[in-house]
Structure formats: C-alpha cells, structure tokens
Coordinates of C-alpha atoms and ligand atoms in Angstrom, one line a residue:
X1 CA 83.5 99.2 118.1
X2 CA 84.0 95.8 119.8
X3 CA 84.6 95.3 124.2
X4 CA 87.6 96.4 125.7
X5 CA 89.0 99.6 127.5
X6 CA 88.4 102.0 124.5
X7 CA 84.2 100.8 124.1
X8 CA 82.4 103.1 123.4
X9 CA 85.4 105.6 121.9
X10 CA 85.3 107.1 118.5
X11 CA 88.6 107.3 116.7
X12 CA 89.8 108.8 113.4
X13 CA 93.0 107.7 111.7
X14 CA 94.5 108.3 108.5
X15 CA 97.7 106.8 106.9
X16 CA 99.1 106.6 103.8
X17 CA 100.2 108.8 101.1
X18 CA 97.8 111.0 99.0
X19 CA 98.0 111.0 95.2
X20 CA 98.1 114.5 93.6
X21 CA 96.7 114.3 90.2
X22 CA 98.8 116.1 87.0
X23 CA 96.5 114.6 84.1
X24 CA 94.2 111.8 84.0
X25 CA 97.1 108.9 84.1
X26 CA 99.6 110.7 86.1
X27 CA 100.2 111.7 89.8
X28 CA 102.7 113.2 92.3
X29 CA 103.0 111.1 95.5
X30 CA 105.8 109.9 98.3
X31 CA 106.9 106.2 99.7
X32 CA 104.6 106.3 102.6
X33 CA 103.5 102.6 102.7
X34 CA 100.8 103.2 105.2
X35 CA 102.5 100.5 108.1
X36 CA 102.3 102.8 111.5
X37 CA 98.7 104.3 110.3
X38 CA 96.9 100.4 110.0
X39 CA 98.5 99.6 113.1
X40 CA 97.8 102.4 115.0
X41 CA 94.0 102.2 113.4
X42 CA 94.4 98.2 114.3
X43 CA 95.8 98.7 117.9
X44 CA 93.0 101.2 119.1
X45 CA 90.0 98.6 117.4
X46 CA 92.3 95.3 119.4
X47 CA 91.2 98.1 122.4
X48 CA 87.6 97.7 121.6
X49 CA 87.2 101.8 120.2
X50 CA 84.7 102.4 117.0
X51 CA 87.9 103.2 114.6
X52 CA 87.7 105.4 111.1
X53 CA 90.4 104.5 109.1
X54 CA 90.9 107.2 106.3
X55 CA 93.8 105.7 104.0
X56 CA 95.3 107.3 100.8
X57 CA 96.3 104.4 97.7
X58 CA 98.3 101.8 99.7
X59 CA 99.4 98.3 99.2
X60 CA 99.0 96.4 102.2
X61 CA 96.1 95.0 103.8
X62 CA 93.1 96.3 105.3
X63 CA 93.5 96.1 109.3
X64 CA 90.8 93.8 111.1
X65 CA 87.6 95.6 113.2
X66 CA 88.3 98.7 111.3
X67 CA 85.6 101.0 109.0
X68 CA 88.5 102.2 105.7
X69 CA 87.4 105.2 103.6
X70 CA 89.6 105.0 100.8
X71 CA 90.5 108.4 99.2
X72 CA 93.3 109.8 96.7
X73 CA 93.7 113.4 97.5
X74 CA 95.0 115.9 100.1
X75 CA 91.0 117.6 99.9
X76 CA 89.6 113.7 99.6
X77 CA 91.2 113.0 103.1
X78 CA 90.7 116.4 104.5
X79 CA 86.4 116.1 103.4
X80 CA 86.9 112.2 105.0
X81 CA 87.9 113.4 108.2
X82 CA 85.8 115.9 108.5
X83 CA 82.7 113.5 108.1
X84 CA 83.8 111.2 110.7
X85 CA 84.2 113.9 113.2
X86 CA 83.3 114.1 116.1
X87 CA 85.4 111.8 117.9
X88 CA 87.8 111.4 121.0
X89 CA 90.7 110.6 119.2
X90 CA 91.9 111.9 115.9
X91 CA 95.6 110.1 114.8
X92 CA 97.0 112.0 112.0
X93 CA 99.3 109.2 110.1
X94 CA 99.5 110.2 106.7
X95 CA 101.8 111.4 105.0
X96 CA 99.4 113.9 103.2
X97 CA 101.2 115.7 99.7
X98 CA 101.8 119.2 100.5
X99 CA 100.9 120.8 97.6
X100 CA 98.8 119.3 94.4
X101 CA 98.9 120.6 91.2
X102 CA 97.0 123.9 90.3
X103 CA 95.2 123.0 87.5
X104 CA 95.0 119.3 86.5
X105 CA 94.8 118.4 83.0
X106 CA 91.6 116.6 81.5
X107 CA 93.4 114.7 78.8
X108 CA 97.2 113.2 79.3
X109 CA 99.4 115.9 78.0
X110 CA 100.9 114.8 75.2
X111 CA 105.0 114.7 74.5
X112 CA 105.0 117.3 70.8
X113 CA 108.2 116.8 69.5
X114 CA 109.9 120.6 69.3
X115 CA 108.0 121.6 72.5
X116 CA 109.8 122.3 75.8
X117 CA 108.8 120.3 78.7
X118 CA 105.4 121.2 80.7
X119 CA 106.3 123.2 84.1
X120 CA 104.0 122.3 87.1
X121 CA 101.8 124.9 89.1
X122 CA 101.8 123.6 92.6
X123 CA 98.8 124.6 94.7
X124 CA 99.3 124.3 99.0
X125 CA 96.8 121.5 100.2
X126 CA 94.7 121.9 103.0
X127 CA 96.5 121.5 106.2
X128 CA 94.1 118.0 108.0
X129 CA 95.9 118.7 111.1
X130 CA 95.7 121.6 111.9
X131 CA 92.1 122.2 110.4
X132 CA 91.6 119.2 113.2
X133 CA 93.4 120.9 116.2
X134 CA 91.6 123.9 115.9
X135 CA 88.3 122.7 114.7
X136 CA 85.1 123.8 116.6
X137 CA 84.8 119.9 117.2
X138 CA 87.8 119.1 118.1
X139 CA 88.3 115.5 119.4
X140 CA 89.9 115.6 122.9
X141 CA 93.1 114.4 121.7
X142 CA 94.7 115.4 118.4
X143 CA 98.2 113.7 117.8
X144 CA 100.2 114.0 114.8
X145 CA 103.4 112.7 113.5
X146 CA 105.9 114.4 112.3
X147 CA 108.8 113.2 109.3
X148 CA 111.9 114.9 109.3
X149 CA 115.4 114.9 108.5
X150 CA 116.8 117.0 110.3
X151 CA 116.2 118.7 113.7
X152 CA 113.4 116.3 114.4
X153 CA 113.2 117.4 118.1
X154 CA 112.6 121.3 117.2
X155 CA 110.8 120.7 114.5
X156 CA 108.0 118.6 116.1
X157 CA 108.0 120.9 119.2
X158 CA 107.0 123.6 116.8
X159 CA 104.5 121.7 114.6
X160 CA 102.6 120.6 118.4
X161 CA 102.6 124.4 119.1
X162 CA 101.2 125.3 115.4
X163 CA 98.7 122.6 114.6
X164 CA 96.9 122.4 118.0
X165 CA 97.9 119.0 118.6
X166 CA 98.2 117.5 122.2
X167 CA 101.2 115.5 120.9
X168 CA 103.4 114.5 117.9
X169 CA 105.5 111.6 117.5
X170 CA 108.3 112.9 115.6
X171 CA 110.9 110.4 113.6
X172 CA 113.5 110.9 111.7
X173 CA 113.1 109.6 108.0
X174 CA 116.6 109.8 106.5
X175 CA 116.8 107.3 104.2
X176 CA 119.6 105.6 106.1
X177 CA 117.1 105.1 108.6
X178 CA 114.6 102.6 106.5
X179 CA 111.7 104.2 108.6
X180 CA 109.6 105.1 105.3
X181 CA 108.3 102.3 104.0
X182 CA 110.4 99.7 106.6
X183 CA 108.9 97.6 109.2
X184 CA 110.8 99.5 112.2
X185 CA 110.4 102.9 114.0
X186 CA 111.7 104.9 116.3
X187 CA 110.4 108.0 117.2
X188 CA 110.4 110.9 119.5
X189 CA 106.9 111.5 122.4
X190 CA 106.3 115.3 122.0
X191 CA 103.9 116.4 124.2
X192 CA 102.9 119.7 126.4
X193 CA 104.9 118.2 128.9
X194 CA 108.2 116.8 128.3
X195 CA 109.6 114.5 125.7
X196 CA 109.9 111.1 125.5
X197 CA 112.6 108.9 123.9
X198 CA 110.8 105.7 122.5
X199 CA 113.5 102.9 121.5
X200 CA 113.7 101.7 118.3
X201 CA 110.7 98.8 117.6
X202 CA 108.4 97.9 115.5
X203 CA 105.6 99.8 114.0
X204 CA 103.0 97.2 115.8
X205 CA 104.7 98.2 119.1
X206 CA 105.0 101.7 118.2
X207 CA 100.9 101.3 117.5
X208 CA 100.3 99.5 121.0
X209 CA 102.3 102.1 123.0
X210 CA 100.3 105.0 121.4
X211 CA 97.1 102.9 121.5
X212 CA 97.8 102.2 125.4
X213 CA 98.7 106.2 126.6
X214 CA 95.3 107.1 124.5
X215 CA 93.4 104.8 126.5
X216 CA 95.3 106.4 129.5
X217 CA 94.4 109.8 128.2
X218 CA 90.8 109.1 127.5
X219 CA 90.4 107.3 130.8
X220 CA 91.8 110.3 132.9
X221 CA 89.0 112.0 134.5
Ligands
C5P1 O1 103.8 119.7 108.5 P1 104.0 118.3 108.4 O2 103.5 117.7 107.1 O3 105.4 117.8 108.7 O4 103.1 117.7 109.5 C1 103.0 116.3 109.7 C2 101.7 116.0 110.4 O5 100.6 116.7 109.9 C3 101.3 114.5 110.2 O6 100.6 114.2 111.4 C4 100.4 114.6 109.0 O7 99.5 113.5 109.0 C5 99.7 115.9 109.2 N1 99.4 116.6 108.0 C6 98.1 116.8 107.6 N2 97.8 117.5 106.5 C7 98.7 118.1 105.7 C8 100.1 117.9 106.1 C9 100.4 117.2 107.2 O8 97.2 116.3 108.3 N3 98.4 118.7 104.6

C-alpha cells in the first residue's frame, strides 16, 4: 500500500484466464489477455490501496505497487483469494474456465493408431465469485464482470442478483467487438441501483473510473 485516498485499503483482484489441465503437456483455456484486471489492480495501488493481484498464465507485464500471486487453475485462484481475504474490495477480472477436466491424465495420452479419439469429462469449477459475495468475510464491495454475447444487460442483472455482488460491469465480447484480448472496452455499470452506460475507452480508463467509484464507495460513511 503506498499514500493516496485508498491508504490503508486492502484489495483483491484477479485477471486473466485459468489453465485447465487435460495431461501433463496440455490444457483447456480462453483469450483473456488479462488487460482490464492489471489495470484495475494498477489503478486502485496509483490510489495508494494494499493491492493482491491473483493472475492466471498471462503475457503482459506485471503492473507497478502491486503483490501478483501467479496461479494456473480455477481451484488455484479460488485457494489464492481466499488467503488474501479479508479485504474492502474484492475485483473479480478473470476470466476463470468454467469447468476443468474430471480426471487429468499423469502421462500425455498417447495418439494409438486404430483407437478412436479420447472424450473429455468436464468437471464444474468452483464459482470465486460467488464463494466471495457470500463468504462469512465478505469484503464490503464485491464487483464482478460479466462477458457475454448476447443479452448483456439481463444477463449481468441476474449474475449481480446470484453471486452477491454489489456490482458487475457487464460487456459484450462478440468477436466483432475486439474487447477480448483488445486494448478497448466498453461496458455496462450494474448495480443495486440503476445502470450506467460507460462509453467506449480504454481499459486504463475503464480501470480509473472503477478505481475512482470504489474509492467513492469506500469513503461513504
Ligand atoms: O458466470 P460468469 O462466468 O459469466 O461470471 C463472470 C464473473 O464471475 C466474473 O467476475 C468472473 O471473474 C467471475 N467468476 C469467478 N469464478 C468462476 C466463474 C466466474 O470468479 N468460476
């Protein structure tokens, strides 16, 4: 934690993808790059708040002022977060797999000529979120994002509702969008109260508006 407005404030982020292991060399993942979680985890530490950045395997740099806890998996992140708790903030970035694979394999399955192809057994992954929003130590505010393609509006008005979150920026990821992965966002404010329509901008402005309504929300009373 460094001087500023958010001194003193403990705050969890994660960002990223999560690798699911299928055997020792192989994986199931998505083409989150992990660009709004470092900002958002950069933007509250530029606020002077004690940040916890829990990132799945990403290329880009760690952000400055910032403690990183580098995991792989869904249950990796979930154990991560749990650690850092408590806090006042908890920013759910990631984009965390939904479901790993049951059983992974302890040696790379092999290709046997004759055989048919392997078939995957999905297991669900824990839900962070939601463990977060209704964990006994909750942080006082629990904001979420939410990717979707369709009915982004509804969709992240119902995810507020089910994972206890006091918000959830919702956006929508189509890939004629370029959000995933792409230096730009636009996304929707869902919160108890209203919606707000944010503009398209950058992810670092995204991170600075968000960073600036926490420090709001913190500060009130
Ligand atoms: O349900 P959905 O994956 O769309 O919810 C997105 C939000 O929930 C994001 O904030 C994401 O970080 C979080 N999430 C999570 N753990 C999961 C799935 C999603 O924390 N297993």
């Amino acid at each position: 934690g460094g001087s500023g407005p958010l001194s003193g404030r403990k705050a969890i982020v994660t960002s990223g993808p999560t690798h699911e292991p299928i055997d020792p060399v192989r994986y199931i993942a998505n083409r989150s790059s992990g660009k709004q979680g470092h900002a958002i985890a950069a933007a509250l530490a530029r606020l002077g708040a004690d940040v916890t950045l829990i990132s799945g395997p990403v290329t880009i740099a760690d952000p400055a002022g910032v403690r990183v806890v580098r995991i792989e998996r869904a249950e990796e992140m979930r154990d991560a977060v749990l650690s850092a708790l408590p806090a006042d903030v908890a920013v759910m970035v990631a984009a965390v797999a939904d479901w790993r694979v049951a059983s992974t394999a302890g040696n790379k399955i092999k290709k046997r000529p004759g055989e048919a192809p392997p078939s995957l057994r999905l297991a669900e992954n824990p839900d962070i979120l939601k463990t977060v929003g209704h964990h006994a130590s909750r942080p006082r505010l629990v904001i979420g994002f939410a990717a979707e393609t369709e009915n982004v509006s509804e969709n992240g008005r119902a995810k507020l509702e089910k994972k206890g979150a006091d918000y959830i920026l919702a956006n929508d990821v189509s890939p004629e969008t370029g959000i995933m992965g792409g230096d730009r966002n636009r996304v929707k404010l869902i919160g108890r109260d209203g919606t707000e329509d944010w503009p398209e901008m950058g992810k670092d402005d995204v991170a600075e508006k968000l960073a600036a309504l926490i420090e709001k929300k913190l500060s009130a009373q």
